[in-house]
Coordinates of C-alpha atoms and ligand atoms in Angstrom, one line a residue:
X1 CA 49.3 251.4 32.5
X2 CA 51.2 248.6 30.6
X3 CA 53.3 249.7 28.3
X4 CA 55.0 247.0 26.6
X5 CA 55.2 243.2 27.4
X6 CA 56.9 242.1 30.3
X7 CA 60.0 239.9 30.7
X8 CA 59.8 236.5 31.7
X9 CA 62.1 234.3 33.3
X10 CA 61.5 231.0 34.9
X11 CA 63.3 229.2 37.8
X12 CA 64.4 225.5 38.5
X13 CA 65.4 223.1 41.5
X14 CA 68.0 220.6 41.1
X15 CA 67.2 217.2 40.4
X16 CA 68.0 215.0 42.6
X17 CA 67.8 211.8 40.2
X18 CA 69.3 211.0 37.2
X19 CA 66.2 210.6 35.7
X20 CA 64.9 213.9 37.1
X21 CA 68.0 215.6 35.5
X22 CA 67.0 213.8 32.4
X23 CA 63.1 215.4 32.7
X24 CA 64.2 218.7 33.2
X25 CA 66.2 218.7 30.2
X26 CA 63.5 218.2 28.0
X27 CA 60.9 220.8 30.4
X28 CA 63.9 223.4 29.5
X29 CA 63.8 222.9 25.8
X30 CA 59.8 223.2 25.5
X31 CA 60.1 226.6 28.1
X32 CA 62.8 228.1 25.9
X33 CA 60.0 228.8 23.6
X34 CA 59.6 231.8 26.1
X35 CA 62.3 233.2 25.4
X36 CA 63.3 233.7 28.8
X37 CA 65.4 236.6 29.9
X38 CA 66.9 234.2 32.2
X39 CA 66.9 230.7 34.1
X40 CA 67.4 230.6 37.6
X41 CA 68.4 227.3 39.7
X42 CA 67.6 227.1 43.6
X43 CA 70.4 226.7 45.9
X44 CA 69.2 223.8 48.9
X45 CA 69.7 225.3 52.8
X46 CA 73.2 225.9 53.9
X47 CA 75.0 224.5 50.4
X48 CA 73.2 221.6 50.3
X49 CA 72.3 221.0 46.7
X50 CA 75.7 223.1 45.3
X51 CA 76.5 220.4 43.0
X52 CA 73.1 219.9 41.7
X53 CA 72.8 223.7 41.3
X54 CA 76.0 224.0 39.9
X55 CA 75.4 221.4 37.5
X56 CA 71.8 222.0 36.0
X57 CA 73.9 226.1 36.0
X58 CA 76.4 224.7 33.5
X59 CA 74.1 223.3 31.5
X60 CA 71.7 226.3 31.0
X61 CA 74.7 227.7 30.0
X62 CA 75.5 225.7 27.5
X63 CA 72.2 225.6 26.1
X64 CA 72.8 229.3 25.3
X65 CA 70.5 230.6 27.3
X66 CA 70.9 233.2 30.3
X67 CA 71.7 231.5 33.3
X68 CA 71.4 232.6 37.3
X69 CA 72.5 231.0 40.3
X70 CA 70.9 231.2 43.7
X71 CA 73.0 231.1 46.3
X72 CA 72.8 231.5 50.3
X73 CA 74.6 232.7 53.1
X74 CA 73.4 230.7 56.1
X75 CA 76.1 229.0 57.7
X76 CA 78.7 229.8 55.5
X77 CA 81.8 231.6 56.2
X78 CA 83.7 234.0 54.1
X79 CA 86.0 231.9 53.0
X80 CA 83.7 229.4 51.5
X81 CA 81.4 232.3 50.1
X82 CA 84.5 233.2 48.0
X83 CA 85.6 230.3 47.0
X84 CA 81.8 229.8 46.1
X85 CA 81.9 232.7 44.0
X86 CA 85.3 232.3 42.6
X87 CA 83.7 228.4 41.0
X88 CA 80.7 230.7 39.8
X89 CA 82.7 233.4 38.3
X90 CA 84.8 230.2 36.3
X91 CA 81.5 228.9 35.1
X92 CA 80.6 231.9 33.2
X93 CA 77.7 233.2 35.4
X94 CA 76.6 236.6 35.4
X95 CA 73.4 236.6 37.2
X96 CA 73.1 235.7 40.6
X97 CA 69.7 234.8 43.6
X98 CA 71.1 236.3 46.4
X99 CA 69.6 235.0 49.7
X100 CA 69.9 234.4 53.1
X101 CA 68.3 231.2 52.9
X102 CA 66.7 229.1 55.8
X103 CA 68.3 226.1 57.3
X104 CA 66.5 223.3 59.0
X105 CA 65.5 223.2 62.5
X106 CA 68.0 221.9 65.1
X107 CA 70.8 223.0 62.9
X108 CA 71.4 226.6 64.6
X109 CA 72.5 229.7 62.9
X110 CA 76.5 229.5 63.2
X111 CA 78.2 230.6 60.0
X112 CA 79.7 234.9 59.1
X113 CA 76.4 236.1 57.3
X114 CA 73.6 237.0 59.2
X115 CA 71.1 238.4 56.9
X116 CA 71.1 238.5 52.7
X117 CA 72.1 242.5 53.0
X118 CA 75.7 240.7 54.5
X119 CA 75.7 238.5 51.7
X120 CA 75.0 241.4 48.6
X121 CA 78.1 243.8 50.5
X122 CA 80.3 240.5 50.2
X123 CA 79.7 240.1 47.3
X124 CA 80.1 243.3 45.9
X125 CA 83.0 244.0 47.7
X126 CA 85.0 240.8 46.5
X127 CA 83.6 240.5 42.6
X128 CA 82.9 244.5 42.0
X129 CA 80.1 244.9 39.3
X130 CA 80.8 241.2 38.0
X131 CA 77.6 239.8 38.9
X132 CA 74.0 241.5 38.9
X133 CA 72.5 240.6 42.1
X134 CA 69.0 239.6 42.1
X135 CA 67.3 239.8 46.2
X136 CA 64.1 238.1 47.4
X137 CA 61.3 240.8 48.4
X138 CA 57.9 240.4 50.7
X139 CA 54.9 241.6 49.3
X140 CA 52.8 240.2 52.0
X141 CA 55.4 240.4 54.2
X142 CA 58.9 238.1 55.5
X143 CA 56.9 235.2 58.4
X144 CA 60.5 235.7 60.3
X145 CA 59.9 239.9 60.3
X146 CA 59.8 242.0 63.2
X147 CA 57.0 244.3 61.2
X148 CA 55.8 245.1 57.7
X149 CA 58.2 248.5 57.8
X150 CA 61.3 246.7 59.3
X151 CA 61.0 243.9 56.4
X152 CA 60.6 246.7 54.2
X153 CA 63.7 248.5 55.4
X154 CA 65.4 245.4 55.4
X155 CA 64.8 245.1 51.4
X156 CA 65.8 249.0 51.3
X157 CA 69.1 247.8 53.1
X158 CA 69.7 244.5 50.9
X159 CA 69.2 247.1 47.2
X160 CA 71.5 249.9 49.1
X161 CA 74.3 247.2 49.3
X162 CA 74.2 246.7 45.6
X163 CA 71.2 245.0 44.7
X164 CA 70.3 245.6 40.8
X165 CA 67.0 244.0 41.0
X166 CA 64.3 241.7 43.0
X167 CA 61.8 239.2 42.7
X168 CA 59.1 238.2 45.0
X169 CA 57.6 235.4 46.9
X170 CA 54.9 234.4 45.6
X171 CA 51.1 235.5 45.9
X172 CA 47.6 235.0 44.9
X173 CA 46.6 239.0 46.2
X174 CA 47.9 241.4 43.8
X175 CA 46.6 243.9 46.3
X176 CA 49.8 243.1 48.4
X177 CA 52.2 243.6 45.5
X178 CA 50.4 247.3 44.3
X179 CA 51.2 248.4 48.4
X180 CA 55.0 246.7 48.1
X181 CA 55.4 248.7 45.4
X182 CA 53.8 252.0 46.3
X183 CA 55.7 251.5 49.6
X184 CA 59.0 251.0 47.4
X185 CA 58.4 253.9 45.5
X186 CA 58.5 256.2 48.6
X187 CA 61.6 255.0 49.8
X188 CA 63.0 255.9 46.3
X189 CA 64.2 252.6 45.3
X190 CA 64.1 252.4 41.6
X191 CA 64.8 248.7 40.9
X192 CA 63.0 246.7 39.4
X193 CA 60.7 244.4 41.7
X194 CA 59.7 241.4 39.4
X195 CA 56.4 239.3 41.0
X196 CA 57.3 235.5 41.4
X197 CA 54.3 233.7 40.0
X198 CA 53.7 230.4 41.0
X199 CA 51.1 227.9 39.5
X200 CA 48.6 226.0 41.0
X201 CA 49.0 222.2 39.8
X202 CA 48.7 220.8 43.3
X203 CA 46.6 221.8 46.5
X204 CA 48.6 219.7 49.3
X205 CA 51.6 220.6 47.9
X206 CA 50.9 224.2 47.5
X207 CA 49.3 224.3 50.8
X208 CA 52.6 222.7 52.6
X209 CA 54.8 225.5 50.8
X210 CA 52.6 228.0 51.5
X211 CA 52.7 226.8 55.3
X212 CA 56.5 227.1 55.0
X213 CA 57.0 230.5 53.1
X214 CA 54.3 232.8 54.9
X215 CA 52.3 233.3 51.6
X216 CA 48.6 233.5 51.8
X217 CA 46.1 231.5 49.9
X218 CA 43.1 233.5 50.1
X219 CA 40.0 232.0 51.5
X220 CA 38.4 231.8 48.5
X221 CA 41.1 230.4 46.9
X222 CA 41.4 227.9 49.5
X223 CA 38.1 226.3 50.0
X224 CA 37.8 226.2 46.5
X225 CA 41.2 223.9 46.1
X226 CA 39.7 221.6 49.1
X227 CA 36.5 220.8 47.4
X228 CA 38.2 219.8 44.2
X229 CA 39.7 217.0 46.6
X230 CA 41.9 214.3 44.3
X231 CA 40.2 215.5 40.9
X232 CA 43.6 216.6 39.6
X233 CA 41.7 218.5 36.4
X234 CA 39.2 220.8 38.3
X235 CA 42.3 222.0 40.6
X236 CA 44.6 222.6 37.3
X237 CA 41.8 223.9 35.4
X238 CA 41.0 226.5 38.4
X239 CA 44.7 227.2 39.1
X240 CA 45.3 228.1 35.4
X241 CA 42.2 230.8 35.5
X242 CA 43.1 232.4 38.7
X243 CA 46.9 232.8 38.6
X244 CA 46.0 233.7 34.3
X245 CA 44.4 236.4 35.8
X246 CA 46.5 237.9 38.8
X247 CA 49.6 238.3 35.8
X248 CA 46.7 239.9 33.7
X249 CA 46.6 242.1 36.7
X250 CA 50.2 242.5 37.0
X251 CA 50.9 243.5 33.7
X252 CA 48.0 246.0 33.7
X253 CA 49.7 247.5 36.7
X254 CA 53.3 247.6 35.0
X255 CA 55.0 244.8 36.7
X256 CA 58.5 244.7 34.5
X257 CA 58.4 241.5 34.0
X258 CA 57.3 238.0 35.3
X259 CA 59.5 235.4 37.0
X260 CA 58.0 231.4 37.0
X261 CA 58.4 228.9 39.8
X262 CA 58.1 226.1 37.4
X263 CA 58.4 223.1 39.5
X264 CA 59.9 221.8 37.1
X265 CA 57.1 221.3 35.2
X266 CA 56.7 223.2 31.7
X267 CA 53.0 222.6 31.2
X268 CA 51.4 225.3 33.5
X269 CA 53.9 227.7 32.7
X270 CA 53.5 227.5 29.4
X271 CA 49.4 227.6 29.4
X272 CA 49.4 230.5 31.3
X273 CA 51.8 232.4 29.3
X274 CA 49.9 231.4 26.5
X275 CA 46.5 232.6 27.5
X276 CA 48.6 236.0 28.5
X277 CA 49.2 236.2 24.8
X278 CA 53.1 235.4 25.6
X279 CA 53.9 232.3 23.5
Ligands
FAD301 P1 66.9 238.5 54.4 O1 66.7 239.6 53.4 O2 68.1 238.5 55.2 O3 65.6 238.6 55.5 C1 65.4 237.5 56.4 C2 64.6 238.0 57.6 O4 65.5 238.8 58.4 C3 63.4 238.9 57.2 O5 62.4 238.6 58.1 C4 63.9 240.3 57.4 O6 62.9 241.2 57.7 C5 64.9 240.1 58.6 N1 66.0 241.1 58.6 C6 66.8 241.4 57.6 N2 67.7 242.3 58.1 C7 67.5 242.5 59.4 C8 68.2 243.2 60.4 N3 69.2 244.0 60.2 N4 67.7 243.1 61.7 C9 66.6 242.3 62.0 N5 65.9 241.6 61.0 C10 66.4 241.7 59.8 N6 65.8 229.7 49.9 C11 66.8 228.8 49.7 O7 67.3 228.2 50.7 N7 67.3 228.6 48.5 C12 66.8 229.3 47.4 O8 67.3 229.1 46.3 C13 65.8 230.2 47.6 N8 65.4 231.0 46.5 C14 64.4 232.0 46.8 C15 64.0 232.8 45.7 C16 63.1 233.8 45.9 C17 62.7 234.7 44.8 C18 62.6 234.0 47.2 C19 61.5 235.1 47.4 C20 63.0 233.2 48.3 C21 63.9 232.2 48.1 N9 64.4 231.4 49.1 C22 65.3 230.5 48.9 C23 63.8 231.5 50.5 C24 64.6 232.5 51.4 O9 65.9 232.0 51.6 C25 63.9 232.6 52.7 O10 62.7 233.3 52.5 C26 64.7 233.2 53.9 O11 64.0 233.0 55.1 C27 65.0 234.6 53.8 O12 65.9 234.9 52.8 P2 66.2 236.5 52.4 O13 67.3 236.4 51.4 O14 64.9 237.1 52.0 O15 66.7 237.0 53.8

């Protein structure tokens, strides 16, 4: 049963304008009226975006709020990793995303880290206790994993290398995340395993990441978002009750907290947390 209100945090891509840099200024401002336990900025494939990330990292920072970075491991080597986390350490950051990440097709694998577990033990091994290591989790399962139990184990291993906490791709079946969790819970792992909640502001576009990230948009869910066609208001207005309602579900459940993928966008975000009572 809930017990108390959960944490929220909310994450952030880079810009890749000056005038998105300039948007996403003011979306921060009007989402810091969450309070948010932290901000988190995505890292592009293979190091792409470091500057961007770095940069919209500083200024987090100095905005006062709780900063983390996201960073990957494919296709880097161990010298670049440190002197990757030797920059991040300089900045001030604490709190770090630590993936594996994908990289684009046709570019192989190549680099010294093969999966995020190689990346936390780096990590650890090189900056101690310095950083607390966030790690991605599956509730309805990693598209690239042999089975359901070997992604599972695979998160054991990545939270036995040092992993403090998680958060999860997102999902529209809270079913999956209760099962994650019991499954979790056998295993003995004890950290916290945050869901990653993402609105529904857009049906193509949600449909293309869902195509690219292996989550699933329930049928109902689906043929609903296809009917609404272009009409931009039904599909917000829909999006806003049903994702209002799996957090409802979360929280009932005891999720310890909630983490956004704002788009960049502070609208949905905020109406949901609103109608959770959260504002
Ligand atoms: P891993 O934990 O290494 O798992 C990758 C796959 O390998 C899984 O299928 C797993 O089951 C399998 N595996 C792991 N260990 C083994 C083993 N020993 N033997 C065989 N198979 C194994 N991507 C970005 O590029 N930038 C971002 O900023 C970013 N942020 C994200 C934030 C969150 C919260 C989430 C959930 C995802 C994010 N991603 C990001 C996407 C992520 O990089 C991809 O999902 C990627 O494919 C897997 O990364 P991972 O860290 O989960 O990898």
């Amino acid at each position: 049963m809930q017990t108390q209100e959960p944490q929220l945090s909310v994450e952030f891509f880079p810009p890749k304008t000056a005038e998105g840099v300039e948007k996403l200024r003011v979306v921060r401002q009007q989402l810091y009226a969450l309070k948010p336990e932290f901000c988190s900025v995505t890292y592009g494939a293979g190091g792409s975006t470091q500057e961007g990330t770095f940069a919209s990292v500083r200024e987090i920072l100095s905005e006062g709020a709780q900063a983390a970075s996201h960073i990957s491991c494919i296709g880097a080597t161990r010298s670049s990793m440190r002197q990757t986390l030797e920059t991040l350490r300089h900045m001030g950051v604490t709190r770090l995303v630590a993936l594996r990440g994908d990289l684009p097709s046709g570019y192989g694998v190549g680099g010294e880290f093969q999966f995020a577990k190689d990346l936390v033990t780096f990590i650890r091994s090189e900056t101690g206790d310095h950083f607390h290591i966030e790690v991605a989790a599956y509730p309805e399962v990693h598209p690239q994993a042999k089975s359901p139990a070997a992604d599972l184990k695979a998160f054991a291993n990545k939270v036995q290398a040092g992993a403090n906490s998680a958060i999860t791709q997102y999902f529209f079946n809270a079913d999956a995340y209760f099962r994650f969790m019991d499954e979790v819970g056998q295993l003995g792992i004890q950290v916290p395993v945050v869901p990653g909640i993402m609105p529904i502001t857009s049906s193509t576009q949600l449909m293309r990441f869902s195509e690219a990230c292996g989550a699933e948009i329930p049928r109902w869910i689906r043929l609903r978002l296809q009917s609404f066609g272009d009409d931009v208001a039904s599909i917000r207005a829909f999006g806003l009750d049903v994702v209002t309602d799996l957090c409802d579900q979360l929280r009932l459940f005891g999720a310890p907290a909630l983490h956004f993928y704002s788009m960049n966008q502070s609208a949905p975000t905020l109406e949901i947390c609103r109608r959770l009572g959260l504002v």
